[in-house]
mmCIF file of N, CA and C in Angstrom:
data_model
loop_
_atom_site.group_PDB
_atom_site.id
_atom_site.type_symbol
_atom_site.label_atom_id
_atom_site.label_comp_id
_atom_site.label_asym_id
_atom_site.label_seq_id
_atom_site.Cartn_x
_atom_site.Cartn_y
_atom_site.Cartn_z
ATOM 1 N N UNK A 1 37.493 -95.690 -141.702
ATOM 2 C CA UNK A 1 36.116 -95.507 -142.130
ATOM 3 C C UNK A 1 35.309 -96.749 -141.765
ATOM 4 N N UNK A 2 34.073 -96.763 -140.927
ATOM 5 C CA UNK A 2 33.092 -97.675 -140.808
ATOM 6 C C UNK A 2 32.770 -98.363 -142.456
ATOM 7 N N UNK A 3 32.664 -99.894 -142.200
ATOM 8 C CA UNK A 3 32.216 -100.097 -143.507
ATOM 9 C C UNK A 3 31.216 -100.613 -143.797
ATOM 10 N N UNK A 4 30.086 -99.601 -142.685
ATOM 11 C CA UNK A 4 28.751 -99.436 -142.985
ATOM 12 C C UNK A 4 28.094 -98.512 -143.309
ATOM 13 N N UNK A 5 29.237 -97.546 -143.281
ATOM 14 C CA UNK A 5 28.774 -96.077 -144.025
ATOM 15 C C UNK A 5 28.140 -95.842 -145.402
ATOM 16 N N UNK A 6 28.533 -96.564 -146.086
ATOM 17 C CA UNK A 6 27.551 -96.678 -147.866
ATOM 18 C C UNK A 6 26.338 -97.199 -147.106
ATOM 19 N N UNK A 7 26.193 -98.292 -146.953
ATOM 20 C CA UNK A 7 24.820 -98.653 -146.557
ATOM 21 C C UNK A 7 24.359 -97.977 -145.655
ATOM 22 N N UNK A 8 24.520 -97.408 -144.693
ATOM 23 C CA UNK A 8 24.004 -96.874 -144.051
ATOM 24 C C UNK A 8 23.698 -95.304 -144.490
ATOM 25 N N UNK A 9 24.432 -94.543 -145.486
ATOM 26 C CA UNK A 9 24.054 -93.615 -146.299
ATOM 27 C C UNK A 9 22.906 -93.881 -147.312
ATOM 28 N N UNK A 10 22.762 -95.262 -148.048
ATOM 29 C CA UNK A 10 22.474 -95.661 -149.276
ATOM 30 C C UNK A 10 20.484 -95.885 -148.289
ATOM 31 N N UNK A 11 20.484 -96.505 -147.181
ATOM 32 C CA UNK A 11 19.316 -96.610 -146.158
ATOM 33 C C UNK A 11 18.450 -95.168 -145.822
ATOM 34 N N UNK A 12 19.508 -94.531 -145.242
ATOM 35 C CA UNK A 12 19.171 -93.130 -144.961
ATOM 36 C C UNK A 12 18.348 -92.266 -146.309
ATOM 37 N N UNK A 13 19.002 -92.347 -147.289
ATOM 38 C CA UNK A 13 18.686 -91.355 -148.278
ATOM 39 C C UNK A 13 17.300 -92.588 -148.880
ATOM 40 N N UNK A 14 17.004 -93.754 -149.087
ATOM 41 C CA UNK A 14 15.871 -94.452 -149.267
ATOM 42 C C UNK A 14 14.387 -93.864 -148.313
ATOM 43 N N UNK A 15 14.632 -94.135 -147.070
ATOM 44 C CA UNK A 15 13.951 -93.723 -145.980
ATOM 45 C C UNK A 15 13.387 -92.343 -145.988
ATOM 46 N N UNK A 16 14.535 -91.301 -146.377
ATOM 47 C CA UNK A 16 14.008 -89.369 -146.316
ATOM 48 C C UNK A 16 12.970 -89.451 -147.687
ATOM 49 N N UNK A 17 13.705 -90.431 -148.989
ATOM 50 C CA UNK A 17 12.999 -89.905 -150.122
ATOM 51 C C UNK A 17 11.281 -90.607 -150.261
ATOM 52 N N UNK A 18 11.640 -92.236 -149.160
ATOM 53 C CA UNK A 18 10.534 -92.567 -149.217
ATOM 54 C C UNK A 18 9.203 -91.542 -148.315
ATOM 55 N N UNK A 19 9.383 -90.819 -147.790
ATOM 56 C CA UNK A 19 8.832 -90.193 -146.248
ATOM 57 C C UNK A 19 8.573 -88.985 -146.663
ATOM 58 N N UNK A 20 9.828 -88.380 -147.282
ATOM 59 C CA UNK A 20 9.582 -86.875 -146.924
ATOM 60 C C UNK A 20 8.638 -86.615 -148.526
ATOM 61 N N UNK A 21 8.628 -87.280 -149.889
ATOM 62 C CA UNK A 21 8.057 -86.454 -150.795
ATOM 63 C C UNK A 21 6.898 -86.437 -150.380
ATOM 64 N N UNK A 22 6.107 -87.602 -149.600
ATOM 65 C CA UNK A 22 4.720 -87.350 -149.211
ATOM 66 C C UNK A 22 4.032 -86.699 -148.142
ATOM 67 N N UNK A 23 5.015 -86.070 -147.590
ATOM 68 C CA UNK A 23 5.049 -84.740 -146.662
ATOM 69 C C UNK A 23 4.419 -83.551 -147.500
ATOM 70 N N UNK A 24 4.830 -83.489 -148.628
ATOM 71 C CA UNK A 24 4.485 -82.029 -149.734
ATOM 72 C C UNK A 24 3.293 -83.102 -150.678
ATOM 73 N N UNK A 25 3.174 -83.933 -150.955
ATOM 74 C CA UNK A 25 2.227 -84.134 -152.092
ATOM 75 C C UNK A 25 0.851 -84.815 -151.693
ATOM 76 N N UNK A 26 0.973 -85.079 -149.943
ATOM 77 C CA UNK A 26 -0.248 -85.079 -150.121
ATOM 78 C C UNK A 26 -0.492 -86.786 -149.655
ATOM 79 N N UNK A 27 0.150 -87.508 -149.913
ATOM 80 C CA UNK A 27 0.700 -89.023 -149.778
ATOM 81 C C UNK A 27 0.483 -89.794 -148.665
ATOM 82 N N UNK A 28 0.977 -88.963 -147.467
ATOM 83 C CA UNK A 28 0.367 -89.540 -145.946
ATOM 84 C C UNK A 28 -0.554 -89.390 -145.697
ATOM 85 N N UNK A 29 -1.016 -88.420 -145.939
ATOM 86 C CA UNK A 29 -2.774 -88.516 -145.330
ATOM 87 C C UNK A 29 -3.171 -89.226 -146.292
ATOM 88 N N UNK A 30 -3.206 -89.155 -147.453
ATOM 89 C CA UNK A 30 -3.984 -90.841 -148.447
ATOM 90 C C UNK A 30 -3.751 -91.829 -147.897
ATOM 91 N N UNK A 31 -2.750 -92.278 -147.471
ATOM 92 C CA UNK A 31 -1.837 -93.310 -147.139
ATOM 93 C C UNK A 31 -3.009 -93.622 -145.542
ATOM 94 N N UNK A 32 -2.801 -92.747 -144.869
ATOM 95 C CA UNK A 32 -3.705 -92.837 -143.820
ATOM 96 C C UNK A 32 -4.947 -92.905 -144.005
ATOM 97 N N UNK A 33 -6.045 -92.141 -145.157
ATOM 98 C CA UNK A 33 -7.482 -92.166 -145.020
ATOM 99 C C UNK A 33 -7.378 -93.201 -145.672
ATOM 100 N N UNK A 34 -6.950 -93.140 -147.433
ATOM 101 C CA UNK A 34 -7.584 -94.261 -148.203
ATOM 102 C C UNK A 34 -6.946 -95.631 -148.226
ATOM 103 N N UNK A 35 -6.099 -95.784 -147.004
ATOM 104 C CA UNK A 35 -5.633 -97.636 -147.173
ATOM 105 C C UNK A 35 -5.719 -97.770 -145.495
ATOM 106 N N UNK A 36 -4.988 -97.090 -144.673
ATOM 107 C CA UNK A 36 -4.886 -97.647 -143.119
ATOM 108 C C UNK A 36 -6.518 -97.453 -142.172
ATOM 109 N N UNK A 37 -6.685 -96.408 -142.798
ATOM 110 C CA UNK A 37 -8.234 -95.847 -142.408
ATOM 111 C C UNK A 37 -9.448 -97.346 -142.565
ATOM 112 N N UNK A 38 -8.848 -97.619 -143.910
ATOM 113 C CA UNK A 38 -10.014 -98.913 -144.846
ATOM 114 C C UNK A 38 -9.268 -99.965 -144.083
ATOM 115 N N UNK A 39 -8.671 -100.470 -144.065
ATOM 116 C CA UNK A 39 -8.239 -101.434 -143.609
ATOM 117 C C UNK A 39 -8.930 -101.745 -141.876
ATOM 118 N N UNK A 40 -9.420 -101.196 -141.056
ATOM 119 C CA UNK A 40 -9.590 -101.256 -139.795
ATOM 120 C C UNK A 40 -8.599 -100.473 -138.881
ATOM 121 N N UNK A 41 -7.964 -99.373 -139.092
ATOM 122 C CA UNK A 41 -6.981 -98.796 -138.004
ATOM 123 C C UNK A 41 -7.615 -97.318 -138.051
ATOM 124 N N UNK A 42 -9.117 -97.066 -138.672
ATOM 125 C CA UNK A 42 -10.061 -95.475 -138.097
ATOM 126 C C UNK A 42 -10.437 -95.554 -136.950
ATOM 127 N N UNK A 43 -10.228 -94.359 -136.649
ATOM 128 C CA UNK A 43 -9.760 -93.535 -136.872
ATOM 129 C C UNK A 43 -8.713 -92.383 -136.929
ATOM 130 N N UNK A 44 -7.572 -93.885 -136.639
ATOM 131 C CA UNK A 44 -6.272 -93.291 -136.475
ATOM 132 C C UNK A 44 -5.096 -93.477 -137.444
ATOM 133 N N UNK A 45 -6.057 -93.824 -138.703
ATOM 134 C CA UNK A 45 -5.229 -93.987 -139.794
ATOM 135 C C UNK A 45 -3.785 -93.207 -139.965
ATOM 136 N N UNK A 46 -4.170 -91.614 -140.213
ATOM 137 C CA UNK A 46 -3.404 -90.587 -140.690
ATOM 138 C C UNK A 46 -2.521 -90.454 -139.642
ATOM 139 N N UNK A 47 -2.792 -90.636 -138.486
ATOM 140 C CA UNK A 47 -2.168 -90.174 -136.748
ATOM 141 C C UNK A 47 -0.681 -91.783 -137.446
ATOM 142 N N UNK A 48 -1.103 -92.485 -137.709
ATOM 143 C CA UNK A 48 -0.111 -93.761 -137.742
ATOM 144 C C UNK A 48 0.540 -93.551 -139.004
ATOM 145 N N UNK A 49 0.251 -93.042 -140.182
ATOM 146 C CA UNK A 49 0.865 -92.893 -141.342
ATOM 147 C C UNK A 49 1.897 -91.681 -140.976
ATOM 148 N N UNK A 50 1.629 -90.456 -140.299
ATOM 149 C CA UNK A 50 2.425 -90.071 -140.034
ATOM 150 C C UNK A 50 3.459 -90.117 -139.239
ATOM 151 N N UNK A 51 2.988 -91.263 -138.296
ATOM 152 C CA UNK A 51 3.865 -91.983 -137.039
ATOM 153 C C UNK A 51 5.508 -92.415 -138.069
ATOM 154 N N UNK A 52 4.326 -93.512 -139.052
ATOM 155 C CA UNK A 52 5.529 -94.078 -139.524
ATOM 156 C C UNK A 52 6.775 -93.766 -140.139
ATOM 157 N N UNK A 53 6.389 -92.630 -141.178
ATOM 158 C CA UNK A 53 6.933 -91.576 -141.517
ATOM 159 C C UNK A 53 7.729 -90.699 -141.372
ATOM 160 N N UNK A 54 6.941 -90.612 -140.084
ATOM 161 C CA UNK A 54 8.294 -89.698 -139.129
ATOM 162 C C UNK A 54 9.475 -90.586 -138.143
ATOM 163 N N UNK A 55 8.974 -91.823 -137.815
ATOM 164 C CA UNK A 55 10.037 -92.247 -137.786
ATOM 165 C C UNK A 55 10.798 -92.904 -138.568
ATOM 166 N N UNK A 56 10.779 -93.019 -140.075
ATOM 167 C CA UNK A 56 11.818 -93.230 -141.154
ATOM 168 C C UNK A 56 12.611 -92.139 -141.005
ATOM 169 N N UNK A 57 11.883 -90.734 -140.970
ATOM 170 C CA UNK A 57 13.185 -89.755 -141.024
ATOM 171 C C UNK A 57 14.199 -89.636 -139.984
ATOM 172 N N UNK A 58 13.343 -89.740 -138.849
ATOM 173 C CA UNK A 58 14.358 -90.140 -137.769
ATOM 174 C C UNK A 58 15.462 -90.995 -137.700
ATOM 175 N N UNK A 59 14.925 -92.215 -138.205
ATOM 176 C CA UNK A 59 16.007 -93.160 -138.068
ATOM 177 C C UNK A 59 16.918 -93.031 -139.648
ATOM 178 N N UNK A 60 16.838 -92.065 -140.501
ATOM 179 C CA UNK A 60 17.618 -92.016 -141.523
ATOM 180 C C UNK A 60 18.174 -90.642 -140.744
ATOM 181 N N UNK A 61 18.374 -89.791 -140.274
ATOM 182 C CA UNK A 61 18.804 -88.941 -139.115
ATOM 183 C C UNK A 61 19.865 -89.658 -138.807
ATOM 184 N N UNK A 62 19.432 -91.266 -137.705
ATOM 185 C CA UNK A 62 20.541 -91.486 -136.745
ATOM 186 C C UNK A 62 21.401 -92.102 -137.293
ATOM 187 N N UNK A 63 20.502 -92.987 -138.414
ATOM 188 C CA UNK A 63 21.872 -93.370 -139.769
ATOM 189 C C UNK A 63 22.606 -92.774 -139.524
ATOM 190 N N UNK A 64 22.470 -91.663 -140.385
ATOM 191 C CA UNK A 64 23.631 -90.833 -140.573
ATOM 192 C C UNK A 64 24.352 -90.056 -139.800
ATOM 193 N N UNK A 65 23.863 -90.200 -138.297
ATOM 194 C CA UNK A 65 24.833 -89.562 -137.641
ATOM 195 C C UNK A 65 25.289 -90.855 -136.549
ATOM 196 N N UNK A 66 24.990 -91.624 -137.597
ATOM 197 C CA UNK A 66 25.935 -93.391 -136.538
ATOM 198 C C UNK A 66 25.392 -93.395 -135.158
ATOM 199 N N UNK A 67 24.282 -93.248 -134.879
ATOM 200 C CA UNK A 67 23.877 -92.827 -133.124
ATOM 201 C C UNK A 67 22.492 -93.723 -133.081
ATOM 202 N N UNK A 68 22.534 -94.387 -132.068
ATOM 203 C CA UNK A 68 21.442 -95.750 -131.814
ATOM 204 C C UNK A 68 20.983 -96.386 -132.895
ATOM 205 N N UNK A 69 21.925 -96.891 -133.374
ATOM 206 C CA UNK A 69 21.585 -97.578 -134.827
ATOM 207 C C UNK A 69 20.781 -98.849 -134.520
ATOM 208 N N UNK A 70 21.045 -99.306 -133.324
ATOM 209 C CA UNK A 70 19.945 -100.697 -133.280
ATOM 210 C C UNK A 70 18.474 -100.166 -132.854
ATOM 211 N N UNK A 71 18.138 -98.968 -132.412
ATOM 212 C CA UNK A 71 16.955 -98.337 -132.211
ATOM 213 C C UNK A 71 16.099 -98.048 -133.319
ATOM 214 N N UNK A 72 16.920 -97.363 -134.216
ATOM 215 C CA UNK A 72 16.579 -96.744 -135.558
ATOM 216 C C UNK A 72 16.452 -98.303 -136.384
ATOM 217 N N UNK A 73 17.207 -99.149 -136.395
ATOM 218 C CA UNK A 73 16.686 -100.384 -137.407
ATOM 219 C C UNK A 73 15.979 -101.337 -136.749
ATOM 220 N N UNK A 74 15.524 -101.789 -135.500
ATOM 221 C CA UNK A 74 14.150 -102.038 -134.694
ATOM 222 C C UNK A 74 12.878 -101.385 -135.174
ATOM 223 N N UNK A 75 13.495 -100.601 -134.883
ATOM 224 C CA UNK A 75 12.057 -99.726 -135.112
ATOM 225 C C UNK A 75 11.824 -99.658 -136.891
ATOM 226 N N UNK A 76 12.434 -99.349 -137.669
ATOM 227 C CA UNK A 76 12.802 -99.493 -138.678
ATOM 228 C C UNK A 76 11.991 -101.282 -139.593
ATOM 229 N N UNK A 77 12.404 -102.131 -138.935
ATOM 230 C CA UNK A 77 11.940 -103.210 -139.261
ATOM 231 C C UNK A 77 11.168 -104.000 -139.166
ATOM 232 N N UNK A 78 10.256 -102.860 -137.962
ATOM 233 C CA UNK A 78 8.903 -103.327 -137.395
ATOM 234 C C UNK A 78 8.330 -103.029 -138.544
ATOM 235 N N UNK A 79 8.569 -101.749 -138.812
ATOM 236 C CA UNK A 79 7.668 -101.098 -139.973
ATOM 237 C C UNK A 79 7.416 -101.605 -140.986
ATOM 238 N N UNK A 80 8.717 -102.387 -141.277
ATOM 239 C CA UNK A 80 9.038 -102.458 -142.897
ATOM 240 C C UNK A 80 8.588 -104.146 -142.734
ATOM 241 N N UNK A 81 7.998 -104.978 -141.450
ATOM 242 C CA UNK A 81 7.705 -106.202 -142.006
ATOM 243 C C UNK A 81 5.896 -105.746 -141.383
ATOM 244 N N UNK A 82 5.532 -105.105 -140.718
ATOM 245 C CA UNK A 82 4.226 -104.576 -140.895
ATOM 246 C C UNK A 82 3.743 -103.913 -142.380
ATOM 247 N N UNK A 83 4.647 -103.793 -142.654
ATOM 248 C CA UNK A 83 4.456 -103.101 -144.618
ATOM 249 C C UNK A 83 3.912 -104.897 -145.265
ATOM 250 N N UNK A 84 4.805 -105.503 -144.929
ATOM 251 C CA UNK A 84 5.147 -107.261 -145.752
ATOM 252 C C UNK A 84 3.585 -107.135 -144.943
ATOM 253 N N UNK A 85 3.441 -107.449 -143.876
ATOM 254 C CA UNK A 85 2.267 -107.805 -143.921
ATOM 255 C C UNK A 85 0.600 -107.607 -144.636
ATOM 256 N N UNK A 86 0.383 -106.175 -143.723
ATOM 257 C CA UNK A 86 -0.335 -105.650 -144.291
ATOM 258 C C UNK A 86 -0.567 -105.514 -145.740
ATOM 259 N N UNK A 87 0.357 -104.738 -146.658
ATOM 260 C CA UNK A 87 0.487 -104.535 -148.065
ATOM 261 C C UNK A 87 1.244 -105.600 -148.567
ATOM 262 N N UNK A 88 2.086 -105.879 -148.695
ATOM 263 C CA UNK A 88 2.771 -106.777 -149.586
ATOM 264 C C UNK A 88 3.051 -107.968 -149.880
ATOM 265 N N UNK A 89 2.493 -108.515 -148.885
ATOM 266 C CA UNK A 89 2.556 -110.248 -148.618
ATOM 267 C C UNK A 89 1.703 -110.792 -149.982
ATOM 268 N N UNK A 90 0.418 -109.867 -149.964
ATOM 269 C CA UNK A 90 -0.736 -110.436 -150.710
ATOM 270 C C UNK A 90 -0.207 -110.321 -152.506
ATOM 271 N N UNK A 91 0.657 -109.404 -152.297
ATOM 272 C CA UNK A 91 1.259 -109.281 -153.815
ATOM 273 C C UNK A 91 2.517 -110.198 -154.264
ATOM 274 N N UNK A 92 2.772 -111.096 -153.423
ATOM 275 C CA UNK A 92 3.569 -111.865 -154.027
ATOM 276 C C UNK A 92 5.101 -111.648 -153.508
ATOM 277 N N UNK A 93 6.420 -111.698 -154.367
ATOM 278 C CA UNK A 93 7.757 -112.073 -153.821
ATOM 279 C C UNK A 93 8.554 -110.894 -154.706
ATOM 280 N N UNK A 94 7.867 -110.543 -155.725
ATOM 281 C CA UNK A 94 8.450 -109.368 -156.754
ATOM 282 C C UNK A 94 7.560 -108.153 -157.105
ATOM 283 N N UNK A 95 8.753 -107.010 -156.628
ATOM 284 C CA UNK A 95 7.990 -105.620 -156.628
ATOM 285 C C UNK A 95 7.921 -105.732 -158.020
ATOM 286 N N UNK A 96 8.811 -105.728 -159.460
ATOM 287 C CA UNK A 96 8.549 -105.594 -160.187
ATOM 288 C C UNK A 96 8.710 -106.619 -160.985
ATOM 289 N N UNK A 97 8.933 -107.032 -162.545
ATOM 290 C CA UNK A 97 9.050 -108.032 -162.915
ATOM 291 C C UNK A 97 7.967 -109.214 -163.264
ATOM 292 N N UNK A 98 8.177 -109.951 -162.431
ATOM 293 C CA UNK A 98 7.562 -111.546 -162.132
ATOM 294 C C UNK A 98 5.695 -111.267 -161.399
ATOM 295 N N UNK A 99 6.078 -110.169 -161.071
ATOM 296 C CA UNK A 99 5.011 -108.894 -160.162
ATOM 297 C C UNK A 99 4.727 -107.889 -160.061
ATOM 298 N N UNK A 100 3.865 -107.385 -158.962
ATOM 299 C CA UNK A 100 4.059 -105.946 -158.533
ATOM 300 C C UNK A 100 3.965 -105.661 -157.178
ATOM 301 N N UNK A 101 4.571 -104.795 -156.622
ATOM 302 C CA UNK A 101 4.591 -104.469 -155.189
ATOM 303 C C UNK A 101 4.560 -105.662 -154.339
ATOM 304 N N UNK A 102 5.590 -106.522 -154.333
ATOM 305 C CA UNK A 102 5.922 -107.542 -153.629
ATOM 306 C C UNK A 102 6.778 -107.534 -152.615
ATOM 307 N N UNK A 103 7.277 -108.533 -152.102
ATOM 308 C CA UNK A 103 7.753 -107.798 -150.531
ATOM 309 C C UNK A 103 9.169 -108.040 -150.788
ATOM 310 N N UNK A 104 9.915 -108.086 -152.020
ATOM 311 C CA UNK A 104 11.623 -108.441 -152.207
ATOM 312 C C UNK A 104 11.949 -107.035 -151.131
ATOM 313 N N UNK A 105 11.250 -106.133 -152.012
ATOM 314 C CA UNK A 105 12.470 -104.613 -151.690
ATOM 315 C C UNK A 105 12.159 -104.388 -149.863
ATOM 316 N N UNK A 106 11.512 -105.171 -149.074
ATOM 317 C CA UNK A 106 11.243 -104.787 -147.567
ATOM 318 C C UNK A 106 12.208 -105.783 -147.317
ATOM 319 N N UNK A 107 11.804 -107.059 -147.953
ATOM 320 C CA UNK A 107 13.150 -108.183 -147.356
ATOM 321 C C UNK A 107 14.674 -107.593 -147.615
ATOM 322 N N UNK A 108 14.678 -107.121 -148.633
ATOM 323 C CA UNK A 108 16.201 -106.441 -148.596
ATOM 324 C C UNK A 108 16.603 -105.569 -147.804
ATOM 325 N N UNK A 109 15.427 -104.489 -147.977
ATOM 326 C CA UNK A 109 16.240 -103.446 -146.650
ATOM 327 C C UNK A 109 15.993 -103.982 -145.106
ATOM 328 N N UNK A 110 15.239 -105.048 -144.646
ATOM 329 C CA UNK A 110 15.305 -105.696 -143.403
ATOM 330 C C UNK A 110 16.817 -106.462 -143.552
ATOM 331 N N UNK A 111 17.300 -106.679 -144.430
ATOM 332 C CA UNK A 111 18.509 -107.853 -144.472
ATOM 333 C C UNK A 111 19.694 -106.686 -144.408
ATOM 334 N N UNK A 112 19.320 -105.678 -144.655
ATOM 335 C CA UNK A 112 20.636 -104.744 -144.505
ATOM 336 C C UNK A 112 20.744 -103.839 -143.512
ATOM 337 N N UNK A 113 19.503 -103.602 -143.049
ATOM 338 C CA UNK A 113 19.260 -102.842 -141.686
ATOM 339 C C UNK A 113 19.916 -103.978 -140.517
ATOM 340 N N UNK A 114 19.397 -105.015 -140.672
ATOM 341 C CA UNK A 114 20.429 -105.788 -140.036
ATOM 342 C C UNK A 114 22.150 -105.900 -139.614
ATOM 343 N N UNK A 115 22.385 -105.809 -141.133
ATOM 344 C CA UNK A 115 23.881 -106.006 -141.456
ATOM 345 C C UNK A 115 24.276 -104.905 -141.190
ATOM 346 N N UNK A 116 23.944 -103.768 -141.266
ATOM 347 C CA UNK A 116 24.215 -102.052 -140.437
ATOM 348 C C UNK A 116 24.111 -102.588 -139.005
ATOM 349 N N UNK A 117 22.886 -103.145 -137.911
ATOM 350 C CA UNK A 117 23.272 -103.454 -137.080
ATOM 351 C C UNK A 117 23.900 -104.313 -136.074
ATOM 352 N N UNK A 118 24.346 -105.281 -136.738
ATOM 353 C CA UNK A 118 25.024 -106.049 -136.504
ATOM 354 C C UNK A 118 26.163 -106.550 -137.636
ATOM 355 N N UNK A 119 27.542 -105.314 -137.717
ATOM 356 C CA UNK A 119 28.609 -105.657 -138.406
ATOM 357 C C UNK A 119 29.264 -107.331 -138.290
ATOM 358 N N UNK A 120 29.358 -107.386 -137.101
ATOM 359 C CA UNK A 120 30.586 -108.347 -136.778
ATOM 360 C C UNK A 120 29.248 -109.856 -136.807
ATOM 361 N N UNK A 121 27.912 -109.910 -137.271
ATOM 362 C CA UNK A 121 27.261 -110.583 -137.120
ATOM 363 C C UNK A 121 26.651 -110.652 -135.623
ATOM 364 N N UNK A 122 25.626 -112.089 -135.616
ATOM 365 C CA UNK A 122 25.080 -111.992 -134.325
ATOM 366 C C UNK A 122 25.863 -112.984 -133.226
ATOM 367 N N UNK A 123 27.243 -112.680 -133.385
ATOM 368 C CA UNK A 123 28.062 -113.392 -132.022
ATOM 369 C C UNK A 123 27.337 -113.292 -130.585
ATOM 370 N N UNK A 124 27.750 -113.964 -129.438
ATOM 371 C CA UNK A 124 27.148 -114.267 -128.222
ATOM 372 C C UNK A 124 28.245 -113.704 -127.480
ATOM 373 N N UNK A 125 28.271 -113.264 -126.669
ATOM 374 C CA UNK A 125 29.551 -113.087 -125.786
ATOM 375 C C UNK A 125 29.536 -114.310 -124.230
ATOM 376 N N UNK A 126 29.814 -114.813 -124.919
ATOM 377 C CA UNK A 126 30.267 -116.432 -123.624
ATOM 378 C C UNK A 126 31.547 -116.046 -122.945
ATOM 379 N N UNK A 127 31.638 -115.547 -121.417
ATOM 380 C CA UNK A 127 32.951 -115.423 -120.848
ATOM 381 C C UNK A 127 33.318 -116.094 -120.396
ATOM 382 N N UNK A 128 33.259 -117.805 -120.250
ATOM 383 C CA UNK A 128 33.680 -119.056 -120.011
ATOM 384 C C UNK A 128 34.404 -119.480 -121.212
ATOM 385 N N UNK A 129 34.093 -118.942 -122.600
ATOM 386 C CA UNK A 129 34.857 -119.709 -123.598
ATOM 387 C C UNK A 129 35.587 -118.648 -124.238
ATOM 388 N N UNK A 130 35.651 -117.404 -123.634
ATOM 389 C CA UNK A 130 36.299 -116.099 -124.296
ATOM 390 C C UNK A 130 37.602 -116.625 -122.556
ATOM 391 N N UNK A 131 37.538 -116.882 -121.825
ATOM 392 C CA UNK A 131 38.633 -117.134 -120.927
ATOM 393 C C UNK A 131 39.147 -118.292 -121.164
ATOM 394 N N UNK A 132 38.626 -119.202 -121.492
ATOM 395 C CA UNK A 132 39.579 -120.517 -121.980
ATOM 396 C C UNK A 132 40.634 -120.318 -123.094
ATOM 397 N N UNK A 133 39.848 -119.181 -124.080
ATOM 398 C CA UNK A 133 41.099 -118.921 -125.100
ATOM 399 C C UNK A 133 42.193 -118.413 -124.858
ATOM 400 N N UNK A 134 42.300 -117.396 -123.711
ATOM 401 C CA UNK A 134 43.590 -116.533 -123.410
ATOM 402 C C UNK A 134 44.597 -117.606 -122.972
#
């Protein structure tokens, strides 16, 4: 068993629940008129809220089917430190607690989207010092 499968299950199912309830309630297009719209990105607010959106589900998709996982958490972590920027920077270091809507819970899932893509860490492959060892 991969032993990135919890996390990478535990990512996946974050991503569908963050994405998909606002598919039915209404959420992305707010998300698009009344914050990305205001902010300076009209009139393509909603066109980008749903961008983003849809590619959370996607990449909670390839999660789970272990397939271009460094695509899906790239892309994945653009999002989620364009979130830190835009929204969450200004709120501080704690979503809840000490705060509100702060950027802990983006730094975490950037620190684990990581660690999903890069198990063995970020080694170099040097074939001058991988042949000296044999």
């Amino acid at each position: 068993m991969n032993g990135t499968l919890l996390l990478r299950i535990a990512v996946a199912l974050i991503l569908l629940t963050h994405s998909v309830f606002g598919m039915f309630n209404n959420g992305i297009n707010d998300f698009g008129n009344l914050f990305l719209n205001q902010i300076g990105f009209a009139p393509f607010g909603v066109f980008l809220a749903w961008s983003i959106k849809l590619s959370h589900v996607f990449a909670a998709i390839l999660l789970l089917m272990n397939k271009y996982i460094k695509l899906a958490g790239f892309v994945t972590i653009f999002v989620l430190i364009m979130g830190i920027i835009l929204v969450h920077f200004k709120e501080g270091w704690f979503v809840v607690g000490g705060g509100r809507n702060g950027v802990e819970y983006n730094f975490l899932l950037i620190v684990v989207l990581l660690a999903i893509m890069f198990p063995n860490g970020f080694k170099t492959h040097n074939p001058i010092t991988n042949y000296n060892k044999q």
